[in-house]
Amino acid sequence: MAKDRVFRRTKTPKFMFEYPIGSKKQSVTSPGQIMRMNIPKRVDFAANVITKPEKRELRDFGPIYYAEILRQVGSDVRVVGNKEIVLKCGTNAYRTDIKWVYQDYYQVSSVVVSSYKNDQCVYLVVHPSSLANHENFERIVESLTFE
């Protein structure tokens, strides 16, 4: 449920995150994607819940698992950062920064925040356009909290 700039998932694992004014719902485009929104011409972002990848440590989720997803739709995928963070609710997570090229033209700097809960992987990803102020949109994925 997305309302008043907050998305809340009521199924397990329950979580929430904040999104900016002006965000518009979009159709989901991939398995596991439960919500997708955009701010026209500035940023796309999505929430995903999938079965925890077998034998995949959380620290490897973004740089290995998610980077491979990007390679299926883009090129020149480079992980430029991967660090452990603690969400406001106290849950351990990882933030992965990835630079890549979409459709052989668009330079994209994606930020993924991922966490494992109840044998599920919850990950939020934001894809700001080159015109966007990245710091403002990183807050979307960094606002993830579990209930």
PDB file of C-alpha atoms in Angstrom:
ATOM      1  CA  MET A   1       0.000   0.000   0.000  1.00  0.00           C
ATOM      2  CA  ALA A   2       1.384   3.372  -1.018  1.00  0.00           C
ATOM      3  CA  LYS A   3      -0.182   6.386   0.655  1.00  0.00           C
ATOM      4  CA  ASP A   4       0.968   9.775   1.906  1.00  0.00           C
ATOM      5  CA  ARG A   5       4.563   9.252   0.697  1.00  0.00           C
ATOM      6  CA  VAL A   6       4.944   5.951   2.569  1.00  0.00           C
ATOM      7  CA  PHE A   7       4.863   2.445   1.092  1.00  0.00           C
ATOM      8  CA  ARG A   8       3.882  -0.288   3.577  1.00  0.00           C
ATOM      9  CA  ARG A   9       3.978  -3.999   2.903  1.00  0.00           C
ATOM     10  CA  THR A  10       1.509  -5.801   5.166  1.00  0.00           C
ATOM     11  CA  LYS A  11       2.549  -9.360   4.252  1.00  0.00           C
ATOM     12  CA  THR A  12       5.565 -10.993   5.864  1.00  0.00           C
ATOM     13  CA  PRO A  13       8.209  -9.702   5.799  1.00  0.00           C
ATOM     14  CA  LYS A  14       6.535  -6.442   6.765  1.00  0.00           C
ATOM     15  CA  PHE A  15       8.440  -3.307   5.868  1.00  0.00           C
ATOM     16  CA  MET A  16       8.018   0.299   4.897  1.00  0.00           C
ATOM     17  CA  PHE A  17       9.906   3.092   3.181  1.00  0.00           C
ATOM     18  CA  GLU A  18       9.315   6.713   2.265  1.00  0.00           C
ATOM     19  CA  TYR A  19       9.130   8.178  -1.229  1.00  0.00           C
ATOM     20  CA  PRO A  20       9.035  11.758  -2.536  1.00  0.00           C
ATOM     21  CA  ILE A  21       6.049  13.878  -3.488  1.00  0.00           C
ATOM     22  CA  GLY A  22       5.284  13.592  -7.197  1.00  0.00           C
ATOM     23  CA  SER A  23       5.995   9.855  -7.392  1.00  0.00           C
ATOM     24  CA  LYS A  24       3.706   7.937  -9.751  1.00  0.00           C
ATOM     25  CA  LYS A  25       2.862   4.229  -9.628  1.00  0.00           C
ATOM     26  CA  GLN A  26       4.141   2.164 -12.563  1.00  0.00           C
ATOM     27  CA  SER A  27       3.530  -1.399 -13.698  1.00  0.00           C
ATOM     28  CA  VAL A  28       5.832  -3.991 -12.182  1.00  0.00           C
ATOM     29  CA  THR A  29       8.345  -5.326 -14.695  1.00  0.00           C
ATOM     30  CA  SER A  30      10.106  -8.303 -13.133  1.00  0.00           C
ATOM     31  CA  PRO A  31       9.486 -11.333 -10.917  1.00  0.00           C
ATOM     32  CA  GLY A  32       9.604 -10.424  -7.254  1.00  0.00           C
ATOM     33  CA  GLN A  33       8.961  -6.755  -7.896  1.00  0.00           C
ATOM     34  CA  ILE A  34       6.041  -5.772  -5.660  1.00  0.00           C
ATOM     35  CA  MET A  35       6.008  -2.034  -6.284  1.00  0.00           C
ATOM     36  CA  ARG A  36       7.497   0.283  -8.857  1.00  0.00           C
ATOM     37  CA  MET A  37       7.247   4.064  -9.051  1.00  0.00           C
ATOM     38  CA  ASN A  38       8.925   6.937 -10.769  1.00  0.00           C
ATOM     39  CA  ILE A  39       9.299  10.651 -10.622  1.00  0.00           C
ATOM     40  CA  PRO A  40       8.970  11.553 -14.303  1.00  0.00           C
ATOM     41  CA  LYS A  41      12.282  12.279 -16.060  1.00  0.00           C
ATOM     42  CA  ARG A  42      14.216  12.019 -12.807  1.00  0.00           C
ATOM     43  CA  VAL A  43      14.208   8.629 -11.099  1.00  0.00           C
ATOM     44  CA  ASP A  44      12.745   5.124 -11.104  1.00  0.00           C
ATOM     45  CA  PHE A  45      12.567   3.062  -7.912  1.00  0.00           C
ATOM     46  CA  ALA A  46      11.191  -0.313  -6.909  1.00  0.00           C
ATOM     47  CA  ALA A  47      10.646  -2.648  -3.973  1.00  0.00           C
ATOM     48  CA  ASN A  48      11.353  -6.342  -4.446  1.00  0.00           C
ATOM     49  CA  VAL A  49      10.827  -9.477  -2.356  1.00  0.00           C
ATOM     50  CA  ILE A  50      12.344 -12.755  -3.508  1.00  0.00           C
ATOM     51  CA  THR A  51      13.337 -16.044  -1.933  1.00  0.00           C
ATOM     52  CA  LYS A  52      16.747 -15.635  -0.330  1.00  0.00           C
ATOM     53  CA  PRO A  53      19.314 -16.833  -2.878  1.00  0.00           C
ATOM     54  CA  GLU A  54      20.862 -20.133  -1.733  1.00  0.00           C
ATOM     55  CA  LYS A  55      24.393 -19.934  -0.396  1.00  0.00           C
ATOM     56  CA  ARG A  56      24.539 -16.182  -1.069  1.00  0.00           C
ATOM     57  CA  GLU A  57      25.828 -14.049   1.768  1.00  0.00           C
ATOM     58  CA  LEU A  58      24.036 -10.721   2.165  1.00  0.00           C
ATOM     59  CA  ARG A  59      27.251  -8.831   1.386  1.00  0.00           C
ATOM     60  CA  ASP A  60      27.304 -10.544  -2.034  1.00  0.00           C
ATOM     61  CA  PHE A  61      23.681  -9.909  -2.976  1.00  0.00           C
ATOM     62  CA  GLY A  62      24.161  -6.500  -4.622  1.00  0.00           C
ATOM     63  CA  PRO A  63      27.577  -6.929  -6.237  1.00  0.00           C
ATOM     64  CA  ILE A  64      26.914 -10.428  -7.572  1.00  0.00           C
ATOM     65  CA  TYR A  65      23.185 -11.231  -7.745  1.00  0.00           C
ATOM     66  CA  TYR A  66      21.767  -7.793  -8.553  1.00  0.00           C
ATOM     67  CA  ALA A  67      24.661  -6.786 -10.798  1.00  0.00           C
ATOM     68  CA  GLU A  68      23.897  -9.872 -12.911  1.00  0.00           C
ATOM     69  CA  ILE A  69      20.287  -8.706 -13.300  1.00  0.00           C
ATOM     70  CA  LEU A  70      21.586  -5.374 -14.623  1.00  0.00           C
ATOM     71  CA  ARG A  71      23.873  -7.173 -17.086  1.00  0.00           C
ATOM     72  CA  GLN A  72      20.753  -8.707 -18.633  1.00  0.00           C
ATOM     73  CA  VAL A  73      19.374  -5.246 -19.524  1.00  0.00           C
ATOM     74  CA  GLY A  74      22.526  -3.148 -19.823  1.00  0.00           C
ATOM     75  CA  SER A  75      26.282  -3.097 -20.226  1.00  0.00           C
ATOM     76  CA  ASP A  76      29.461  -1.846 -18.549  1.00  0.00           C
ATOM     77  CA  VAL A  77      28.120  -2.826 -15.111  1.00  0.00           C
ATOM     78  CA  ARG A  78      30.585  -1.706 -12.416  1.00  0.00           C
ATOM     79  CA  VAL A  79      30.122  -2.062  -8.665  1.00  0.00           C
ATOM     80  CA  VAL A  80      31.592   1.113  -7.167  1.00  0.00           C
ATOM     81  CA  GLY A  81      30.595   0.578  -3.556  1.00  0.00           C
ATOM     82  CA  ASN A  82      29.297  -2.111  -1.232  1.00  0.00           C
ATOM     83  CA  LYS A  83      29.057  -1.439   2.488  1.00  0.00           C
ATOM     84  CA  GLU A  84      27.251  -2.843   5.465  1.00  0.00           C
ATOM     85  CA  ILE A  85      24.695  -0.490   6.995  1.00  0.00           C
ATOM     86  CA  VAL A  86      22.214  -0.678   9.845  1.00  0.00           C
ATOM     87  CA  LEU A  87      18.644   0.358   9.084  1.00  0.00           C
ATOM     88  CA  LYS A  88      16.815   2.694  11.462  1.00  0.00           C
ATOM     89  CA  CYS A  89      14.992  -0.338  12.901  1.00  0.00           C
ATOM     90  CA  GLY A  90      18.331  -1.982  13.800  1.00  0.00           C
ATOM     91  CA  THR A  91      18.329  -4.534  10.960  1.00  0.00           C
ATOM     92  CA  ASN A  92      21.607  -5.233   9.147  1.00  0.00           C
ATOM     93  CA  ALA A  93      21.589  -4.476   5.444  1.00  0.00           C
ATOM     94  CA  TYR A  94      23.962  -3.705   2.599  1.00  0.00           C
ATOM     95  CA  ARG A  95      24.068  -0.684   0.354  1.00  0.00           C
ATOM     96  CA  THR A  96      25.499  -1.360  -3.103  1.00  0.00           C
ATOM     97  CA  ASP A  97      26.284   1.406  -5.609  1.00  0.00           C
ATOM     98  CA  ILE A  98      26.454   0.342  -9.254  1.00  0.00           C
ATOM     99  CA  LYS A  99      27.249   2.338 -12.381  1.00  0.00           C
ATOM    100  CA  TRP A 100      26.072   0.907 -15.681  1.00  0.00           C
ATOM    101  CA  VAL A 101      24.824   1.758 -19.172  1.00  0.00           C
ATOM    102  CA  TYR A 102      21.193   1.152 -20.172  1.00  0.00           C
ATOM    103  CA  GLN A 103      20.431   0.503 -23.861  1.00  0.00           C
ATOM    104  CA  ASP A 104      24.026   1.340 -24.843  1.00  0.00           C
ATOM    105  CA  TYR A 105      23.393   5.026 -24.172  1.00  0.00           C
ATOM    106  CA  TYR A 106      22.005   6.061 -20.778  1.00  0.00           C
ATOM    107  CA  GLN A 107      24.503   6.308 -17.928  1.00  0.00           C
ATOM    108  CA  VAL A 108      22.822   5.086 -14.737  1.00  0.00           C
ATOM    109  CA  SER A 109      24.011   5.164 -11.118  1.00  0.00           C
ATOM    110  CA  SER A 110      21.841   2.696  -9.208  1.00  0.00           C
ATOM    111  CA  VAL A 111      21.700   2.291  -5.444  1.00  0.00           C
ATOM    112  CA  VAL A 112      20.478  -0.987  -3.941  1.00  0.00           C
ATOM    113  CA  VAL A 113      19.712  -1.572  -0.259  1.00  0.00           C
ATOM    114  CA  SER A 114      19.207  -5.256   0.536  1.00  0.00           C
ATOM    115  CA  SER A 115      18.392  -7.239   3.659  1.00  0.00           C
ATOM    116  CA  TYR A 116      17.410 -10.818   4.515  1.00  0.00           C
ATOM    117  CA  LYS A 117      14.295 -11.452   6.621  1.00  0.00           C
ATOM    118  CA  ASN A 118      12.426 -14.728   7.175  1.00  0.00           C
ATOM    119  CA  ASP A 119      14.269 -16.547   4.339  1.00  0.00           C
ATOM    120  CA  GLN A 120      13.323 -13.709   2.004  1.00  0.00           C
ATOM    121  CA  CYS A 121      15.483 -11.048   0.417  1.00  0.00           C
ATOM    122  CA  VAL A 122      13.973  -7.583   0.492  1.00  0.00           C
ATOM    123  CA  TYR A 123      15.698  -5.064  -1.699  1.00  0.00           C
ATOM    124  CA  LEU A 124      14.943  -1.546  -2.767  1.00  0.00           C
ATOM    125  CA  VAL A 125      16.612  -0.064  -5.785  1.00  0.00           C
ATOM    126  CA  VAL A 126      16.682   3.485  -7.096  1.00  0.00           C
ATOM    127  CA  HIS A 127      17.842   4.444 -10.595  1.00  0.00           C
ATOM    128  CA  PRO A 128      18.308   8.240 -10.782  1.00  0.00           C
ATOM    129  CA  SER A 129      18.731   9.813 -14.209  1.00  0.00           C
ATOM    130  CA  SER A 130      21.893  11.756 -14.908  1.00  0.00           C
ATOM    131  CA  LEU A 131      19.898  14.961 -14.335  1.00  0.00           C
ATOM    132  CA  ALA A 132      18.773  14.061 -10.825  1.00  0.00           C
ATOM    133  CA  ASN A 133      20.375  15.021  -7.543  1.00  0.00           C
ATOM    134  CA  HIS A 134      21.404  11.541  -6.410  1.00  0.00           C
ATOM    135  CA  GLU A 135      21.588  12.358  -2.707  1.00  0.00           C
ATOM    136  CA  ASN A 136      17.880  13.225  -2.585  1.00  0.00           C
ATOM    137  CA  PHE A 137      16.903   9.880  -4.093  1.00  0.00           C
ATOM    138  CA  GLU A 138      19.268   7.718  -2.087  1.00  0.00           C
ATOM    139  CA  ARG A 139      17.048   8.592   0.861  1.00  0.00           C
ATOM    140  CA  ILE A 140      14.290   6.430  -0.648  1.00  0.00           C
ATOM    141  CA  VAL A 141      16.226   3.187  -0.274  1.00  0.00           C
ATOM    142  CA  GLU A 142      17.908   4.274   2.951  1.00  0.00           C
ATOM    143  CA  SER A 143      14.497   4.812   4.593  1.00  0.00           C
ATOM    144  CA  LEU A 144      13.752   1.052   4.526  1.00  0.00           C
ATOM    145  CA  THR A 145      12.601  -0.252   7.920  1.00  0.00           C
ATOM    146  CA  PHE A 146      11.046  -3.532   9.011  1.00  0.00           C
ATOM    147  CA  GLU A 147       8.002  -3.660  11.264  1.00  0.00           C
TER     148      GLU A 147
END
